[in-house]
Amino acid sequence: MVDLADDPFEYVAPVVCIGAIAMIPLGPLLFPRFWILLLSVYFLTFLGTQFNHLYTFWLTYNKIKDTINNNNKDSHSPISDEKLDEVENTLINDNDLIHAFVIPNYSEPEALLRDTIGRIALHRKAMTNYVIILAMEASEAQNRTKSENLKEQFNDKFLDFITTYHPSDLPGEARGKGSNISYAARKGCAEMVNSGMDKRKIIITIADSDSHIPELYITEVEKAFNESQDPYYRVFAPPIFFGRNCFNIPAAVRMTDITWSSMIMANLSSSRGLGFPCSTYSISLMLADRVGYWDTDADAVGEDMHMVLKCFFKTRGFTRMTPIFVPINLTNVETKGYLNNLGARFVQAKRHYNGVADVAFVLRHAFNLPTFCIDANTFCLPGTEKAVVGDSDRTEEKEECPFFWFDKMTMVLKVLETHFMPVTSGWLMFFAVPTMQLIYFPPQGCPTLIEPGSNLLLHSEIYMRVWNILKFTTLVLPLPLFGTLGIYEKLHRFIDTKFLNKSKEETRTWKNYFDYLSMPIAAWLLMLLPSNIASCKRIFKSRDEYIVAEKMESRE
């Protein structure tokens, strides 16, 4: 027997998805006036948001360049005795922040984890200010062997090396990154605090098993934390960049991740600090503890966006995203065989788009209704019966952020745009206008579905003008995306050569412009289809099994 969702807000996503498809033929036939006006509003809104994303992406592009250029300038400048003393004092200052790197993994290659941890170990503050929290899943075969090998190799490279084993049978939990990092952060930070570390100085950095976190990122996080008026209400978010194995995969997979990366980068320069991180981000222990850490149920699968939304609503609008313009280098999904690689990326895309669960989450918050999420305030872990951050240590609670109602509405619209644009844009951009053309002006010899006397466009000058504007608008809809990808080409080469120290032969060249021929495959197979599947499945209570995308061991 199929169980349907109990929450009425869960039906919003499937209704939008199915409704968009159904209205393409039915709209011109049944609701011609409403449909042509609705399409006009949709396309103009889509065009406006895309031009806004182009502008914010351009801002991010310049800020990333400035950050890297300033770092390169400082690293190549002669160091004076005064500057040298300042650096030495920074390295041994007891008041420095303690960075806890939570690295969740499930069946990831040991070599991949070794490479990720090894790069963090090269940071100058690793032995004095870094703690690795290796978040293992207890259900993984040979998890002890892998974790003990890594701890033995890196134990003396960091201030501490903590390993956690997330049980698979905790009540109400679902397997996934969110539940694993919530368990690891709570257990690991409790151990850190019990060992005497100052809880107000602990910054938790969530990383994927393939995240190359440069030292400059930590430097910029510390700078932003110290300069912020409300450092305990900040989520620090960097751009993501796929440059480790991007030439070993199909062009369609490469273009999908380039588009994904570009959208994340554009989001970083959004106004008022209302945006979302992706994959890798940092948050203070004080804020994580205040909100009950990460939610652990199946509907929190998009744990990065979900955590920011949770912090935003739990703090009554005071939590803001602080962009850190230092790219985190990630690996693309890579398997052997062209079709196998496309299939693996499709599976990953379905998991990413399962984050559409946040639509119901954010709508319930918007109407001040209770949510059904499970976090650390619901269940207490063994060994953490006492709060990591005691009541006496918490920062003063704030009542409500000024203009919270406006920011709340903005966050709701951002979530709806994030999840509904991919679901609807492909269908409407490619099929809505041609279908109307076929219905209202069928080719000679084809049957007519609407009699000339009932044809709205033949009898209304106003609607004919709207129709002409609509046809023109569909032609310019892709232009902002083309502009974004053009800027991205320059940014990719800049990051490769100026930040990752690659040669011009190792980065993207003119030959990679042929990648754009694969955009239809990327758009339909790896974006539109998985987003539609994820949206429609919200009708049912059952949730997908968590499947980790395959990534090849590091060759670098």
Coordinates of C-alpha atoms in Angstrom, one line a residue:
M1 CA 0.0 0.0 0.0
V2 CA 1.3 3.5 -0.9
D3 CA 1.4 6.0 1.9
L4 CA 0.7 9.6 0.9
A5 CA 2.3 12.6 2.6
D6 CA 0.4 14.0 5.6
D7 CA 1.7 17.5 5.3
P8 CA -0.3 19.6 2.8
F9 CA 2.8 21.7 2.1
E10 CA 4.5 18.6 0.7
Y11 CA 2.1 18.8 -2.2
V12 CA 3.2 22.2 -3.4
A13 CA 6.3 20.9 -5.2
P14 CA 4.5 18.1 -7.2
V15 CA 1.6 20.4 -8.0
V16 CA 3.9 23.0 -9.5
C17 CA 5.8 20.3 -11.4
I18 CA 2.8 18.4 -12.8
G19 CA 0.8 21.6 -13.3
A20 CA 3.6 23.2 -15.4
I21 CA 3.6 20.2 -17.8
A22 CA -0.1 19.8 -17.9
M23 CA -0.8 23.5 -18.6
I24 CA 1.4 23.5 -21.7
P25 CA -1.4 21.9 -23.9
L26 CA -4.4 22.7 -21.6
G27 CA -3.7 26.4 -20.9
P28 CA -4.2 27.6 -24.5
L29 CA -7.3 25.5 -24.8
L30 CA -9.1 26.0 -21.5
F31 CA -7.7 29.3 -20.0
P32 CA -6.2 31.3 -22.9
R33 CA -6.3 34.7 -21.3
F34 CA -5.0 33.5 -17.9
W35 CA -2.3 31.3 -19.5
I36 CA -0.8 33.9 -21.8
L37 CA -0.6 36.4 -19.0
L38 CA 0.8 33.8 -16.6
L39 CA 3.5 32.8 -19.2
S40 CA 4.4 36.5 -19.7
V41 CA 4.8 37.0 -15.9
Y42 CA 6.8 33.8 -15.6
F43 CA 9.2 34.6 -18.5
L44 CA 9.7 38.2 -17.4
T45 CA 10.4 37.1 -13.9
F46 CA 12.7 34.3 -15.1
L47 CA 14.6 36.8 -17.3
G48 CA 14.9 39.3 -14.5
T49 CA 16.2 36.8 -12.0
Q50 CA 18.7 35.5 -14.5
F51 CA 20.1 39.0 -15.3
N52 CA 20.3 39.5 -11.6
H53 CA 22.3 36.3 -11.2
L54 CA 24.6 37.4 -14.1
Y55 CA 25.3 40.6 -12.2
T56 CA 25.9 38.9 -8.8
F57 CA 28.1 36.3 -10.5
W58 CA 30.1 39.1 -12.0
L59 CA 30.5 40.6 -8.5
T60 CA 31.6 37.3 -7.1
Y61 CA 34.1 36.9 -10.0
N62 CA 35.7 40.2 -9.2
K63 CA 35.8 39.5 -5.4
I64 CA 37.4 36.1 -6.0
K65 CA 40.1 37.7 -8.2
D66 CA 40.7 40.5 -5.7
T67 CA 41.1 38.0 -2.8
I68 CA 43.5 35.7 -4.7
N69 CA 45.5 38.7 -6.2
N70 CA 45.9 40.2 -2.7
N71 CA 47.0 36.9 -1.3
N72 CA 49.6 36.4 -4.1
K73 CA 50.8 40.0 -3.7
D74 CA 51.3 39.4 0.1
S75 CA 53.0 36.1 -0.4
H76 CA 55.5 37.5 -2.9
S77 CA 56.3 40.6 -1.0
P78 CA 59.4 40.7 1.2
I79 CA 58.5 40.2 4.8
S80 CA 59.8 42.8 7.2
D81 CA 60.9 42.0 10.8
E82 CA 57.8 43.7 12.1
K83 CA 55.6 41.6 9.8
L84 CA 57.5 38.4 10.7
D85 CA 56.9 39.1 14.4
E86 CA 53.2 39.6 13.7
V87 CA 53.0 36.2 11.9
E88 CA 54.8 34.4 14.7
N89 CA 52.6 35.9 17.3
T90 CA 49.6 34.9 15.3
L91 CA 50.7 31.3 15.1
I92 CA 51.2 31.0 18.9
N93 CA 48.4 33.2 20.1
D94 CA 46.3 31.3 22.6
N95 CA 43.3 33.4 21.7
D96 CA 43.2 32.1 18.2
L97 CA 40.1 30.3 16.9
I98 CA 40.1 26.5 17.1
H99 CA 38.9 25.0 13.8
A100 CA 37.1 21.6 13.9
F101 CA 37.0 20.1 10.4
V102 CA 34.1 17.6 10.2
I103 CA 34.8 15.2 7.3
P104 CA 31.8 12.9 6.8
N105 CA 32.2 9.8 4.6
Y106 CA 30.6 6.6 3.7
S107 CA 32.5 4.0 1.6
E108 CA 34.8 6.7 0.3
P109 CA 38.3 5.5 -0.9
E110 CA 40.8 5.8 1.9
A111 CA 43.3 7.4 -0.6
L112 CA 40.7 10.2 -1.2
L113 CA 40.3 10.9 2.5
R114 CA 44.1 10.8 3.0
D115 CA 44.6 13.4 0.3
T116 CA 41.9 15.7 1.7
I117 CA 43.2 15.5 5.3
G118 CA 46.8 15.7 4.1
R119 CA 46.2 19.0 2.4
I120 CA 44.7 20.4 5.6
A121 CA 47.8 19.1 7.5
L122 CA 50.0 21.4 5.4
H123 CA 48.4 24.6 7.0
R124 CA 50.7 26.4 9.3
K125 CA 48.2 26.3 12.2
A126 CA 47.3 22.7 11.8
M127 CA 49.3 21.4 14.9
T128 CA 48.2 24.3 17.2
N129 CA 44.6 25.2 16.1
Y130 CA 43.1 22.4 14.0
V131 CA 41.1 19.4 15.1
I132 CA 40.0 16.7 12.6
I133 CA 36.7 15.1 13.3
L134 CA 36.5 12.1 11.0
A135 CA 32.8 11.2 10.8
M136 CA 32.5 7.5 10.0
E137 CA 29.3 5.5 9.5
A138 CA 29.1 2.5 11.9
S139 CA 27.3 0.5 9.1
E140 CA 30.3 0.7 6.7
A141 CA 32.3 -2.4 6.4
Q142 CA 35.9 -2.1 7.6
N143 CA 35.2 1.4 9.0
R144 CA 37.5 0.8 12.0
T145 CA 40.4 -0.2 9.8
K146 CA 40.1 2.8 7.5
S147 CA 39.7 5.3 10.4
E148 CA 42.6 3.8 12.4
N149 CA 44.9 3.9 9.4
L150 CA 44.1 7.6 8.9
K151 CA 44.4 8.5 12.6
E152 CA 47.8 6.7 12.8
Q153 CA 49.1 8.7 9.9
F154 CA 47.8 12.1 10.9
N155 CA 47.5 12.0 14.7
D156 CA 50.6 14.1 15.3
K157 CA 49.8 16.6 12.5
F158 CA 46.9 18.2 14.3
L159 CA 46.0 19.6 17.7
D160 CA 43.7 16.6 18.0
F161 CA 42.2 13.8 15.7
I162 CA 38.8 12.6 16.7
T163 CA 36.9 9.7 15.1
T164 CA 33.2 9.2 15.5
Y165 CA 31.0 6.3 14.4
H166 CA 27.5 7.3 13.6
P167 CA 25.1 4.5 14.6
S168 CA 22.5 3.4 12.0
D169 CA 19.7 2.8 14.4
L170 CA 19.2 6.2 16.2
P171 CA 15.4 6.9 16.5
G172 CA 13.9 9.1 13.8
E173 CA 17.2 9.5 11.9
A174 CA 17.8 8.9 8.2
R175 CA 21.2 8.0 6.8
G176 CA 22.9 10.8 5.0
K177 CA 25.4 13.6 5.4
G178 CA 23.2 15.7 7.7
S179 CA 22.7 13.0 10.4
N180 CA 26.4 12.0 10.2
I181 CA 27.8 15.5 10.7
S182 CA 25.2 16.3 13.4
Y183 CA 26.4 13.2 15.4
A184 CA 30.1 13.9 14.7
A185 CA 29.9 17.6 15.5
R186 CA 28.1 17.0 18.8
K187 CA 30.3 14.1 19.9
G188 CA 33.5 15.7 18.7
C189 CA 32.9 19.2 20.0
A190 CA 31.8 17.7 23.4
E191 CA 35.2 16.0 23.6
M192 CA 37.0 19.2 22.6
V193 CA 35.2 21.2 25.3
N194 CA 35.8 18.5 27.9
S195 CA 39.5 18.7 27.1
G196 CA 39.5 22.3 28.0
M197 CA 39.1 24.1 24.7
D198 CA 37.1 27.4 24.8
K199 CA 33.7 26.7 23.3
R200 CA 33.4 30.3 22.2
K201 CA 36.5 29.9 20.0
I202 CA 35.5 26.8 18.2
I203 CA 34.6 27.1 14.5
I204 CA 33.1 24.0 12.8
T205 CA 34.0 23.6 9.2
I206 CA 31.9 21.1 7.3
A207 CA 33.7 19.5 4.4
D208 CA 33.1 16.8 1.8
S209 CA 35.5 13.9 1.6
D210 CA 37.0 15.4 -1.6
S211 CA 37.2 19.1 -0.4
H212 CA 40.5 20.7 -0.9
I213 CA 40.4 23.4 1.7
P214 CA 43.1 26.0 1.1
E215 CA 44.8 27.8 4.0
L216 CA 43.6 31.1 2.6
Y217 CA 40.0 30.0 3.3
I218 CA 40.7 29.6 7.0
T219 CA 42.5 33.0 7.1
E220 CA 39.5 34.7 5.5
V221 CA 37.1 33.0 7.8
E222 CA 39.1 34.2 10.9
K223 CA 39.2 37.7 9.4
A224 CA 35.5 37.8 8.7
F225 CA 34.7 36.3 12.2
N226 CA 36.8 38.9 14.0
E227 CA 35.5 41.8 12.0
S228 CA 31.8 40.8 12.4
Q229 CA 29.6 42.5 14.9
D230 CA 27.6 39.3 15.3
P231 CA 30.1 36.5 14.7
Y232 CA 27.9 33.9 16.4
Y233 CA 25.1 34.6 13.9
R234 CA 27.2 34.0 10.8
V235 CA 27.5 31.1 8.4
F236 CA 30.7 31.4 6.3
A237 CA 30.2 30.2 2.7
P238 CA 32.9 29.8 0.0
P239 CA 32.4 29.2 -3.7
I240 CA 32.8 25.7 -5.0
F241 CA 35.0 24.8 -8.0
F242 CA 35.4 21.6 -9.9
G243 CA 39.0 21.5 -11.1
R244 CA 40.5 18.2 -9.8
N245 CA 39.4 15.7 -12.4
C246 CA 37.2 17.7 -14.7
F247 CA 39.0 16.5 -17.9
N248 CA 38.5 12.8 -17.1
I249 CA 34.7 12.9 -17.3
P250 CA 32.0 13.3 -20.0
A251 CA 31.4 16.9 -21.2
A252 CA 27.8 16.7 -20.0
V253 CA 28.8 16.0 -16.5
R254 CA 31.4 18.8 -16.7
M255 CA 28.9 21.3 -17.9
T256 CA 26.4 20.3 -15.2
D257 CA 28.9 21.0 -12.5
I258 CA 30.0 24.2 -14.1
T259 CA 26.4 25.4 -14.1
W260 CA 25.9 24.3 -10.6
S261 CA 29.1 26.0 -9.4
S262 CA 28.1 29.2 -11.2
M263 CA 24.7 29.3 -9.5
I264 CA 26.4 28.9 -6.1
M265 CA 28.9 31.7 -6.9
A266 CA 26.1 34.1 -8.0
N267 CA 24.2 33.4 -4.8
L268 CA 27.2 34.4 -2.6
S269 CA 26.9 38.1 -3.7
S270 CA 23.2 38.3 -2.9
S271 CA 22.0 41.3 -0.9
R272 CA 21.5 41.4 2.9
G273 CA 23.5 38.2 3.5
L274 CA 20.5 36.1 2.5
G275 CA 22.0 33.1 0.7
F276 CA 23.1 29.5 1.0
P277 CA 26.4 27.6 1.1
C278 CA 27.0 24.4 -0.8
S279 CA 29.1 21.4 0.2
T280 CA 31.7 23.2 2.4
Y281 CA 31.0 25.9 4.9
S282 CA 31.8 27.1 8.5
I283 CA 29.7 27.9 11.5
S284 CA 30.5 28.6 15.1
L285 CA 29.9 26.0 17.8
M286 CA 27.8 28.6 19.6
L287 CA 25.3 28.9 16.7
A288 CA 25.2 25.2 16.0
D289 CA 24.4 24.4 19.6
R290 CA 21.9 27.2 19.9
V291 CA 19.8 25.8 17.1
G292 CA 20.1 22.1 18.0
Y293 CA 22.8 21.2 15.5
W294 CA 21.9 19.7 12.1
D295 CA 18.5 18.1 11.5
T296 CA 18.7 14.4 11.1
D297 CA 15.5 13.2 9.4
A298 CA 15.1 12.3 5.8
D299 CA 13.7 15.7 4.8
A300 CA 17.0 17.4 5.8
V301 CA 19.0 15.7 3.0
G302 CA 20.1 19.1 1.6
E303 CA 21.9 19.8 4.9
D304 CA 23.8 22.9 3.7
M305 CA 20.7 25.0 2.7
H306 CA 18.6 23.4 5.4
M307 CA 21.0 24.4 8.1
V308 CA 21.1 28.0 7.0
L309 CA 17.3 28.1 6.9
K310 CA 17.1 26.5 10.3
C311 CA 19.6 29.0 11.8
F312 CA 17.8 31.9 10.1
F313 CA 14.3 31.0 11.5
K314 CA 15.6 29.8 14.9
T315 CA 17.4 33.1 15.5
R316 CA 14.4 35.1 14.3
G317 CA 16.3 36.4 11.2
F318 CA 19.6 37.4 12.8
T319 CA 21.7 34.6 11.1
R320 CA 23.3 35.8 7.9
M321 CA 25.6 34.2 5.3
T322 CA 29.0 35.7 5.1
P323 CA 30.7 34.9 1.8
I324 CA 34.4 33.9 1.8
F325 CA 35.7 34.4 -1.7
V326 CA 38.2 31.6 -1.7
P327 CA 37.2 28.6 -4.0
I328 CA 37.1 25.1 -2.6
N329 CA 38.3 22.6 -5.1
L330 CA 36.1 19.5 -5.5
T331 CA 36.0 16.4 -7.7
N332 CA 33.4 15.6 -10.2
V333 CA 31.6 12.3 -10.1
E334 CA 33.8 9.9 -12.0
T335 CA 33.3 6.2 -13.0
K336 CA 34.6 4.0 -15.7
G337 CA 32.6 4.2 -18.9
Y338 CA 30.7 7.1 -20.5
L339 CA 27.2 5.9 -19.8
N340 CA 28.2 4.7 -16.3
N341 CA 29.5 8.2 -15.6
L342 CA 26.3 9.8 -16.8
G343 CA 24.3 7.4 -14.7
A344 CA 26.4 8.1 -11.5
R345 CA 25.9 11.9 -12.0
F346 CA 22.1 11.3 -12.5
V347 CA 22.0 9.5 -9.2
Q348 CA 23.9 12.3 -7.5
A349 CA 21.6 14.9 -9.1
K350 CA 18.5 13.1 -7.8
R351 CA 20.0 13.2 -4.3
H352 CA 20.8 16.9 -4.7
Y353 CA 17.3 17.8 -5.8
N354 CA 15.8 15.9 -2.9
G355 CA 16.5 19.2 -1.1
V356 CA 13.1 20.2 -2.5
A357 CA 11.9 19.0 0.9
D358 CA 12.9 22.5 2.1
V359 CA 10.0 24.0 0.2
A360 CA 7.6 22.5 2.8
F361 CA 10.0 23.4 5.6
V362 CA 10.3 27.0 4.7
L363 CA 6.6 27.4 4.0
R364 CA 5.7 26.1 7.4
H365 CA 8.1 28.6 9.0
A366 CA 6.6 31.4 6.9
F367 CA 3.2 30.7 8.3
N368 CA 4.6 30.2 11.9
L369 CA 3.6 26.5 11.9
P370 CA 5.6 23.8 13.6
T371 CA 7.9 21.6 11.6
F372 CA 8.5 17.9 11.9
C373 CA 12.3 17.9 11.8
I374 CA 14.4 15.9 14.3
D375 CA 17.6 17.4 15.8
A376 CA 19.7 17.4 19.0
N377 CA 16.8 19.0 20.9
T378 CA 14.7 15.9 20.2
F379 CA 17.1 13.2 21.2
C380 CA 20.2 13.3 23.5
L381 CA 23.3 11.3 22.5
P382 CA 25.1 9.1 25.1
G383 CA 28.0 11.0 26.4
T384 CA 26.5 14.4 25.7
E385 CA 23.7 14.5 28.3
K386 CA 25.1 17.8 29.4
A387 CA 24.9 20.5 26.8
V388 CA 28.1 21.3 25.0
V389 CA 27.4 25.0 25.5
G390 CA 25.8 25.6 28.9
D391 CA 23.0 28.2 29.4
S392 CA 25.4 30.5 31.2
D393 CA 27.8 30.5 28.2
R394 CA 25.2 31.3 25.6
T395 CA 25.2 34.7 23.9
E396 CA 22.3 36.9 24.8
E397 CA 19.1 35.9 23.0
K398 CA 17.8 38.5 20.6
E399 CA 14.1 39.1 20.2
E400 CA 13.6 39.5 16.4
C401 CA 15.6 41.0 13.6
P402 CA 14.3 44.3 12.3
F403 CA 12.4 43.7 9.0
F404 CA 12.3 40.0 9.8
W405 CA 9.0 39.8 7.9
F406 CA 10.7 41.1 4.8
D407 CA 13.8 38.9 5.1
K408 CA 11.5 35.9 5.8
M409 CA 9.6 36.6 2.6
T410 CA 12.9 36.9 0.7
M411 CA 14.2 33.6 2.0
V412 CA 10.9 31.9 1.0
L413 CA 11.2 33.3 -2.5
K414 CA 14.8 32.2 -2.8
V415 CA 13.9 28.7 -1.9
L416 CA 11.0 28.6 -4.3
E417 CA 13.3 30.0 -7.1
T418 CA 16.0 27.5 -6.3
H419 CA 13.7 24.5 -6.6
F420 CA 11.0 25.5 -8.9
M421 CA 13.0 27.2 -11.7
P422 CA 14.8 23.9 -12.6
V423 CA 11.5 22.0 -12.4
T424 CA 9.6 24.3 -14.7
S425 CA 11.9 26.3 -16.9
G426 CA 13.0 23.5 -19.3
W427 CA 9.4 22.5 -20.1
L428 CA 8.0 26.1 -20.4
M429 CA 11.0 27.5 -22.3
F430 CA 11.1 24.8 -25.0
F431 CA 7.4 23.8 -25.3
A432 CA 5.0 26.5 -24.1
V433 CA 5.3 28.9 -27.0
P434 CA 5.7 26.3 -29.8
T435 CA 2.6 24.5 -28.5
M436 CA 0.6 27.7 -28.4
Q437 CA 1.8 28.5 -32.0
L438 CA 0.6 25.1 -33.1
I439 CA -2.8 25.4 -31.4
Y440 CA -3.6 29.0 -32.4
F441 CA -1.9 29.0 -35.9
P442 CA -1.7 25.4 -37.1
P443 CA 0.2 24.7 -40.3
Q444 CA -1.8 24.5 -43.5
G445 CA -3.5 21.1 -43.8
C446 CA -3.3 20.3 -40.0
P447 CA -6.6 20.1 -38.0
T448 CA -7.6 23.1 -36.0
L449 CA -8.2 22.8 -32.3
I450 CA -9.7 26.3 -32.0
E451 CA -12.2 27.8 -34.4
P452 CA -11.1 31.1 -35.8
G453 CA -14.1 32.8 -34.1
S454 CA -12.8 31.6 -30.7
N455 CA -9.1 32.4 -31.4
L456 CA -8.2 35.0 -28.8
L457 CA -5.2 36.2 -30.7
L458 CA -7.1 36.9 -33.8
H459 CA -9.7 39.1 -32.0
S460 CA -7.7 40.9 -29.4
E461 CA -5.0 43.4 -30.3
I462 CA -3.8 43.6 -26.7
Y463 CA -3.3 39.9 -26.4
M464 CA -1.7 39.7 -29.9
R465 CA 0.9 42.3 -28.7
V466 CA 1.5 40.3 -25.5
W467 CA 1.9 37.2 -27.7
N468 CA 4.5 38.9 -29.8
I469 CA 6.4 40.1 -26.8
L470 CA 6.2 36.6 -25.4
K471 CA 7.7 35.1 -28.5
F472 CA 10.6 37.6 -28.5
T473 CA 11.2 37.0 -24.8
T474 CA 11.7 33.3 -25.3
L475 CA 14.5 34.0 -27.7
V476 CA 16.5 36.1 -25.2
L477 CA 15.9 33.9 -22.1
P478 CA 19.2 32.0 -22.5
L479 CA 21.3 35.2 -22.9
P480 CA 22.1 35.7 -19.1
L481 CA 23.2 32.0 -18.9
F482 CA 25.5 32.5 -21.8
G483 CA 26.9 35.6 -20.2
T484 CA 27.5 33.8 -16.9
L485 CA 29.3 30.9 -18.7
G486 CA 31.4 33.4 -20.6
I487 CA 32.6 35.0 -17.3
Y488 CA 33.1 31.5 -15.8
E489 CA 35.5 30.6 -18.6
K490 CA 37.8 33.5 -17.5
L491 CA 37.3 32.6 -13.8
H492 CA 38.2 29.0 -14.3
R493 CA 41.5 29.8 -16.0
F494 CA 42.3 32.4 -13.4
I495 CA 41.8 30.1 -10.5
D496 CA 43.8 27.3 -12.2
T497 CA 46.8 29.5 -13.1
K498 CA 46.8 32.1 -10.3
F499 CA 45.6 30.1 -7.3
L500 CA 46.2 26.4 -8.1
N501 CA 49.5 27.1 -9.9
K502 CA 48.6 25.1 -13.0
S503 CA 50.1 25.7 -16.4
K504 CA 48.0 27.0 -19.3
E505 CA 48.0 23.6 -20.8
E506 CA 46.4 22.1 -17.6
T507 CA 43.4 24.4 -17.6
R508 CA 40.5 25.0 -20.0
T509 CA 41.4 25.9 -23.5
W510 CA 39.5 26.9 -26.7
K511 CA 38.8 23.2 -27.3
N512 CA 36.6 23.1 -24.2
Y513 CA 34.1 25.4 -25.9
F514 CA 32.9 22.3 -27.6
D515 CA 31.6 21.2 -24.1
Y516 CA 28.7 23.5 -24.7
L517 CA 27.4 21.1 -27.4
S518 CA 26.5 18.8 -24.5
M519 CA 24.3 21.4 -22.7
P520 CA 21.0 19.8 -23.9
I521 CA 22.1 16.5 -22.3
A522 CA 23.2 18.3 -19.1
A523 CA 20.0 20.4 -18.9
W524 CA 17.5 17.6 -19.6
L525 CA 19.1 14.5 -18.2
L526 CA 21.0 15.9 -15.2
M527 CA 18.9 18.9 -14.2
L528 CA 15.3 18.9 -15.5
L529 CA 14.6 15.1 -15.2
P530 CA 16.0 14.5 -11.7
S531 CA 14.4 17.7 -10.3
N532 CA 11.0 16.6 -11.6
I533 CA 11.4 13.1 -10.1
A534 CA 12.4 14.6 -6.7
S535 CA 9.5 17.0 -6.8
C536 CA 6.9 14.4 -7.7
K537 CA 8.1 12.0 -5.0
R538 CA 7.2 14.5 -2.3
I539 CA 3.6 13.1 -2.7
F540 CA 4.7 9.9 -1.0
K541 CA 6.0 9.3 2.5
S542 CA 8.7 6.9 1.4
R543 CA 12.2 8.4 0.9
D544 CA 15.1 7.4 -1.3
E545 CA 17.9 5.3 0.0
Y546 CA 21.0 7.4 0.5
I547 CA 23.5 6.5 -2.2
V548 CA 27.0 8.0 -2.3
A549 CA 28.2 9.1 -5.8
E550 CA 31.3 7.3 -6.9
K551 CA 34.5 9.3 -7.0
M552 CA 37.9 8.1 -8.2
E553 CA 40.9 8.1 -5.9
S554 CA 43.0 11.2 -6.2
R555 CA 45.6 11.3 -8.9
E556 CA 47.2 14.6 -7.9

